mmCIF file of C-alpha atoms in Angstrom:
data_model
loop_
_atom_site.group_PDB
_atom_site.id
_atom_site.type_symbol
_atom_site.label_atom_id
_atom_site.label_comp_id
_atom_site.label_asym_id
_atom_site.label_seq_id
_atom_site.Cartn_x
_atom_site.Cartn_y
_atom_site.Cartn_z
ATOM 1 C CA SER M 1 24.392 38.259 126.501
ATOM 2 C CA GLN M 2 25.654 42.451 126.311
ATOM 3 C CA THR M 3 22.469 44.692 127.830
ATOM 4 C CA ILE M 4 22.836 48.902 128.126
ATOM 5 C CA HIS M 5 21.227 50.595 130.865
ATOM 6 C CA GLN M 6 21.393 54.422 131.633
ATOM 7 C CA TRP M 7 19.769 56.016 134.458
ATOM 8 C CA PRO M 8 17.561 58.340 136.137
ATOM 9 C CA ALA M 9 14.952 57.469 133.357
ATOM 10 C CA THR M 10 13.384 60.665 133.558
ATOM 11 C CA LEU M 11 14.671 63.817 135.089
ATOM 12 C CA VAL M 12 13.871 67.366 136.056
ATOM 13 C CA GLN M 13 16.239 70.139 136.554
ATOM 14 C CA PRO M 14 15.986 74.151 136.662
ATOM 15 C CA VAL M 15 18.060 76.426 135.278
ATOM 16 C CA GLY M 16 21.797 76.411 135.993
ATOM 17 C CA SER M 17 21.478 72.876 138.055
ATOM 18 C CA PRO M 18 24.640 70.761 137.205
ATOM 19 C CA LEU M 19 23.630 67.009 135.859
ATOM 20 C CA SER M 20 24.816 63.783 135.774
ATOM 21 C CA LEU M 21 23.433 60.850 133.624
ATOM 22 C CA GLU M 22 25.474 57.644 133.956
ATOM 23 C CA CYS M 23 25.142 54.181 131.567
ATOM 24 C CA THR M 24 26.861 50.974 131.900
ATOM 25 C CA VAL M 25 27.451 48.534 128.844
ATOM 26 C CA GLU M 26 27.462 44.688 130.372
ATOM 27 C CA GLY M 27 29.189 41.272 128.605
ATOM 28 C CA THR M 28 31.561 43.385 126.342
ATOM 29 C CA SER M 29 35.003 44.156 127.215
ATOM 30 C CA ASN M 30 36.837 47.879 125.071
ATOM 31 C CA PRO M 31 32.991 48.930 123.841
ATOM 32 C CA ASN M 32 32.887 52.285 122.029
ATOM 33 C CA LEU M 33 30.330 54.225 123.736
ATOM 34 C CA TYR M 34 28.230 57.035 122.322
ATOM 35 C CA TRP M 35 25.847 59.773 123.842
ATOM 36 C CA TYR M 36 23.360 61.234 120.965
ATOM 37 C CA ARG M 37 20.552 63.509 122.212
ATOM 38 C CA GLN M 38 17.069 63.371 120.163
ATOM 39 C CA ALA M 39 15.383 67.404 120.119
ATOM 40 C CA ALA M 40 12.081 68.378 119.099
ATOM 41 C CA GLY M 41 12.404 68.376 114.281
ATOM 42 C CA ARG M 42 16.877 67.367 114.969
ATOM 43 C CA GLY M 43 16.083 63.388 114.783
ATOM 44 C CA LEU M 44 19.846 61.861 116.813
ATOM 45 C CA GLN M 45 22.720 63.822 117.371
ATOM 46 C CA LEU M 46 25.166 62.112 118.049
ATOM 47 C CA LEU M 47 26.675 64.712 120.874
ATOM 48 C CA PHE M 48 30.014 62.352 122.727
ATOM 49 C CA TYR M 49 31.792 59.794 121.400
ATOM 50 C CA SER M 50 34.767 57.330 123.022
ATOM 51 C CA VAL M 51 36.995 54.534 122.035
ATOM 52 C CA GLY M 52 38.045 53.622 125.449
ATOM 53 C CA ILE M 53 39.346 54.854 128.906
ATOM 54 C CA GLY M 54 40.082 58.422 129.295
ATOM 55 C CA GLN M 55 39.483 59.353 126.000
ATOM 56 C CA ILE M 56 36.725 61.548 124.877
ATOM 57 C CA SER M 57 35.613 63.015 121.234
ATOM 58 C CA SER M 58 32.413 65.643 120.887
ATOM 59 C CA GLU M 59 31.335 65.662 118.156
ATOM 60 C CA VAL M 60 29.305 69.542 119.013
ATOM 61 C CA PRO M 61 29.627 72.660 121.212
ATOM 62 C CA GLN M 62 27.596 72.499 124.016
ATOM 63 C CA ASN M 63 27.083 72.462 127.436
ATOM 64 C CA LEU M 64 27.742 69.802 128.262
ATOM 65 C CA SER M 65 31.210 67.137 128.812
ATOM 66 C CA ALA M 66 31.326 63.176 128.739
ATOM 67 C CA SER M 67 33.273 61.123 130.604
ATOM 68 C CA ARG M 68 34.682 57.393 130.941
ATOM 69 C CA PRO M 69 36.199 56.713 134.165
ATOM 70 C CA GLN M 70 35.698 53.143 133.423
ATOM 71 C CA ASP M 71 35.904 50.428 130.064
ATOM 72 C CA ARG M 72 32.006 50.229 130.162
ATOM 73 C CA GLN M 73 30.885 53.332 131.520
ATOM 74 C CA PHE M 74 29.596 56.591 129.844
ATOM 75 C CA ILE M 75 28.647 59.889 131.660
ATOM 76 C CA LEU M 76 27.158 63.404 130.898
ATOM 77 C CA SER M 77 27.245 65.713 132.656
ATOM 78 C CA SER M 78 26.837 69.306 132.932
ATOM 79 C CA LYS M 79 27.718 71.916 135.413
ATOM 80 C CA LYS M 80 24.999 74.582 134.954
ATOM 81 C CA LEU M 81 22.043 72.916 132.768
ATOM 82 C CA LEU M 82 21.277 75.718 129.819
ATOM 83 C CA LEU M 83 16.551 75.396 128.812
ATOM 84 C CA SER M 84 18.179 73.926 125.348
ATOM 85 C CA ASP M 85 19.966 70.902 127.041
ATOM 86 C CA SER M 86 15.784 69.579 127.217
ATOM 87 C CA GLY M 87 15.558 65.722 125.214
ATOM 88 C CA PHE M 88 15.805 62.397 125.211
ATOM 89 C CA TYR M 89 19.677 60.839 125.805
ATOM 90 C CA LEU M 90 20.728 58.254 124.680
ATOM 91 C CA CYS M 91 23.646 56.402 125.196
ATOM 92 C CA ALA M 92 24.692 53.604 122.922
ATOM 93 C CA TRP M 93 28.055 51.590 122.001
ATOM 94 C CA ARG M 94 28.879 49.673 119.892
ATOM 95 C CA PRO M 95 31.910 46.118 120.018
ATOM 96 C CA GLY M 96 34.925 47.927 119.040
ATOM 97 C CA GLN M 97 35.347 46.607 115.528
ATOM 98 C CA GLY M 98 33.949 44.678 112.956
ATOM 99 C CA VAL M 99 30.466 45.752 114.216
ATOM 100 C CA ASN M 100 28.461 48.754 112.175
ATOM 101 C CA THR M 101 25.664 48.042 114.255
ATOM 102 C CA ILE M 102 25.054 50.506 117.677
ATOM 103 C CA TYR M 103 22.736 49.567 120.427
ATOM 104 C CA PHE M 104 21.306 51.873 122.489
ATOM 105 C CA GLY M 105 19.726 52.135 125.756
ATOM 106 C CA GLU M 106 16.035 53.063 127.061
ATOM 107 C CA GLY M 107 17.358 56.477 126.888
ATOM 108 C CA SER M 108 16.805 59.676 129.198
ATOM 109 C CA TRP M 109 14.169 62.997 129.747
ATOM 110 C CA LEU M 110 15.509 65.173 130.711
ATOM 111 C CA THR M 111 13.625 69.009 131.395
ATOM 112 C CA VAL M 112 14.767 71.966 131.596
ATOM 113 C CA VAL M 113 12.964 73.940 133.393
ATOM 114 C CA ASP H 1 24.479 70.715 106.181
ATOM 115 C CA GLN H 2 22.256 67.306 106.512
ATOM 116 C CA GLN H 3 23.633 65.485 105.163
ATOM 117 C CA VAL H 4 21.094 62.893 105.537
ATOM 118 C CA LYS H 5 17.606 63.031 104.896
ATOM 119 C CA GLN H 6 14.440 61.232 105.518
ATOM 120 C CA ASN H 7 12.367 64.352 103.517
ATOM 121 C CA SER H 8 8.766 63.049 105.408
ATOM 122 C CA PRO H 9 7.892 63.523 108.306
ATOM 123 C CA SER H 10 4.606 61.120 109.068
ATOM 124 C CA LEU H 11 2.546 58.416 106.786
ATOM 125 C CA SER H 12 0.072 57.170 107.510
ATOM 126 C CA VAL H 13 -0.905 53.828 106.105
ATOM 127 C CA GLN H 14 -3.319 50.218 105.926
ATOM 128 C CA GLU H 15 -3.398 47.835 108.368
ATOM 129 C CA GLY H 16 -1.618 45.323 105.313
ATOM 130 C CA ARG H 17 -0.498 47.362 102.652
ATOM 131 C CA ILE H 18 2.965 48.660 102.078
ATOM 132 C CA SER H 19 4.356 50.968 104.164
ATOM 133 C CA ILE H 20 7.138 52.544 102.166
ATOM 134 C CA LEU H 21 10.078 54.871 103.981
ATOM 135 C CA ASN H 22 12.196 56.488 102.027
ATOM 136 C CA CYS H 23 16.209 58.167 103.303
ATOM 137 C CA ASP H 24 17.999 60.441 100.704
ATOM 138 C CA TYR H 25 21.959 60.645 101.693
ATOM 139 C CA THR H 26 24.774 63.712 99.845
ATOM 140 C CA ASN H 27 27.907 61.898 100.569
ATOM 141 C CA SER H 28 29.140 59.159 98.489
ATOM 142 C CA MET H 29 31.401 58.185 101.581
ATOM 143 C CA PHE H 30 29.201 56.450 103.053
ATOM 144 C CA ASP H 31 29.599 52.761 103.274
ATOM 145 C CA TYR H 32 26.994 51.194 105.144
ATOM 146 C CA PHE H 33 23.131 52.031 106.356
ATOM 147 C CA LEU H 34 20.691 51.168 108.554
ATOM 148 C CA TRP H 35 16.927 51.655 110.615
ATOM 149 C CA TYR H 36 16.394 52.346 113.916
ATOM 150 C CA LYS H 37 12.887 51.705 114.762
ATOM 151 C CA LYS H 38 11.963 53.538 118.131
ATOM 152 C CA TYR H 39 8.775 54.019 120.012
ATOM 153 C CA PRO H 40 7.858 57.085 122.444
ATOM 154 C CA ALA H 41 9.872 57.052 125.314
ATOM 155 C CA GLU H 42 11.988 53.605 124.310
ATOM 156 C CA GLY H 43 15.387 54.301 122.873
ATOM 157 C CA PRO H 44 15.914 53.145 119.135
ATOM 158 C CA THR H 45 16.456 49.787 118.208
ATOM 159 C CA PHE H 46 18.470 48.169 115.183
ATOM 160 C CA LEU H 47 16.016 46.900 112.301
ATOM 161 C CA ILE H 48 17.815 46.405 109.268
ATOM 162 C CA SER H 49 21.279 47.390 107.575
ATOM 163 C CA ILE H 50 22.602 47.387 103.808
ATOM 164 C CA SER H 51 26.999 47.837 102.735
ATOM 165 C CA SER H 52 26.837 50.580 99.818
ATOM 166 C CA ILE H 53 28.171 47.105 97.219
ATOM 167 C CA LYS H 54 24.472 44.890 97.494
ATOM 168 C CA ASP H 55 21.072 47.241 96.792
ATOM 169 C CA LYS H 56 18.797 44.996 98.301
ATOM 170 C CA ASN H 57 18.799 43.267 101.630
ATOM 171 C CA GLU H 58 15.223 41.650 103.259
ATOM 172 C CA ASP H 59 14.413 40.214 106.618
ATOM 173 C CA GLY H 60 11.256 38.757 106.948
ATOM 174 C CA ARG H 61 8.320 42.374 106.094
ATOM 175 C CA PHE H 62 11.313 43.958 105.862
ATOM 176 C CA THR H 63 13.363 44.922 102.496
ATOM 177 C CA VAL H 64 16.017 47.743 102.448
ATOM 178 C CA PHE H 65 16.794 49.242 98.427
ATOM 179 C CA LEU H 66 19.805 51.106 97.878
ATOM 180 C CA ASN H 67 20.314 52.867 94.925
ATOM 181 C CA LYS H 68 23.802 54.818 95.171
ATOM 182 C CA SER H 69 23.883 56.819 91.868
ATOM 183 C CA ALA H 70 20.721 58.780 93.903
ATOM 184 C CA LYS H 71 22.206 58.406 96.952
ATOM 185 C CA HIS H 72 18.233 57.282 97.702
ATOM 186 C CA LEU H 73 17.216 54.289 99.563
ATOM 187 C CA SER H 74 13.859 53.145 101.112
ATOM 188 C CA LEU H 75 12.491 50.500 103.686
ATOM 189 C CA HIS H 76 9.801 48.192 102.331
ATOM 190 C CA ILE H 77 7.439 47.200 104.968
ATOM 191 C CA VAL H 78 4.938 44.286 104.175
ATOM 192 C CA PRO H 79 2.429 43.029 104.692
ATOM 193 C CA SER H 80 1.973 46.289 107.296
ATOM 194 C CA GLN H 81 0.689 46.144 110.790
ATOM 195 C CA PRO H 82 -0.085 48.172 114.023
ATOM 196 C CA GLY H 83 3.694 47.405 115.627
ATOM 197 C CA ASP H 84 4.266 48.438 112.716
ATOM 198 C CA SER H 85 3.395 52.120 114.090
ATOM 199 C CA ALA H 86 6.561 54.119 115.363
ATOM 200 C CA VAL H 87 9.457 56.188 114.323
ATOM 201 C CA TYR H 88 11.848 55.272 111.914
ATOM 202 C CA PHE H 89 15.635 56.576 111.702
ATOM 203 C CA CYS H 90 17.434 55.906 108.341
ATOM 204 C CA ALA H 91 21.253 56.483 109.815
ATOM 205 C CA ALA H 92 24.800 56.176 107.259
ATOM 206 C CA ARG H 93 28.276 55.140 108.051
ATOM 207 C CA LYS H 94 31.171 57.117 106.815
ATOM 208 C CA GLY H 95 33.490 53.871 107.373
ATOM 209 C CA TRP H 96 35.437 53.036 109.522
ATOM 210 C CA GLY H 97 37.962 56.083 109.840
ATOM 211 C CA GLY H 98 38.590 59.073 112.497
ATOM 212 C CA SER H 99 35.037 59.117 113.842
ATOM 213 C CA GLN H 100 35.194 55.308 114.698
ATOM 214 C CA GLY H 101 32.514 54.122 112.743
ATOM 215 C CA ASN H 102 29.671 56.775 113.935
ATOM 216 C CA LEU H 103 26.608 57.025 112.595
ATOM 217 C CA ILE H 104 24.583 60.076 111.193
ATOM 218 C CA PHE H 105 20.588 59.637 111.575
ATOM 219 C CA GLY H 106 18.395 61.627 109.560
ATOM 220 C CA LYS H 107 15.398 63.167 111.639
ATOM 221 C CA GLY H 108 12.817 60.392 111.008
ATOM 222 C CA THR H 109 9.305 59.658 109.748
ATOM 223 C CA LYS H 110 6.426 58.525 111.927
ATOM 224 C CA LEU H 111 4.433 55.667 110.572
ATOM 225 C CA SER H 112 1.568 55.597 111.298
ATOM 226 C CA VAL H 113 -0.825 51.766 110.617
ATOM 227 C CA LYS H 114 -4.061 51.167 110.864
ATOM 228 C CA PRO H 115 -5.674 49.912 111.862
#
């Protein structure tokens, strides 16, 4: 069966520090991968998606970047965190074709102080 | 511009009664709709979905109704249980085109089921 993991689960970082959140999917190949953020009062906002290795699409302009160095690995990064980057970050995946549902990881709480 | 709207941020229901969560959308190109349930500090989990070619889909205690003319869908939970207390997100998909099936989510409705 397929599983998705993301880490760390909780992170407290000072303003201006770098960020790296990692996500891996197991039990599937060539998935579509997503990074979402849940900020207070704003629901689930799509940040990045990827349909293959090295292919990243950004949905909103921001202080963050994403990379997909391997088929089942998706990384969310920042060089310098802002206070507004605080939130609950969710990695998600979907089989490449024919499946409508996306499946979420456990989430990572980021607090920028 | 919010394309998927959940206008009720919260809903409180008595155990055993029906919970009705509502969702409105603005884009007539949406062809697939999903409901996700989220507990605090956890990732959302898929609950139920409906294609735009249908007007109803049922799975146990959960039923989703779609009214395309009104661009409205609702999730009915009958009977409601305390374990249903969570935030419910409505999501919509705009085909399989350039955004590869990306989902657009509403802001969520927090359901509280009281014993």
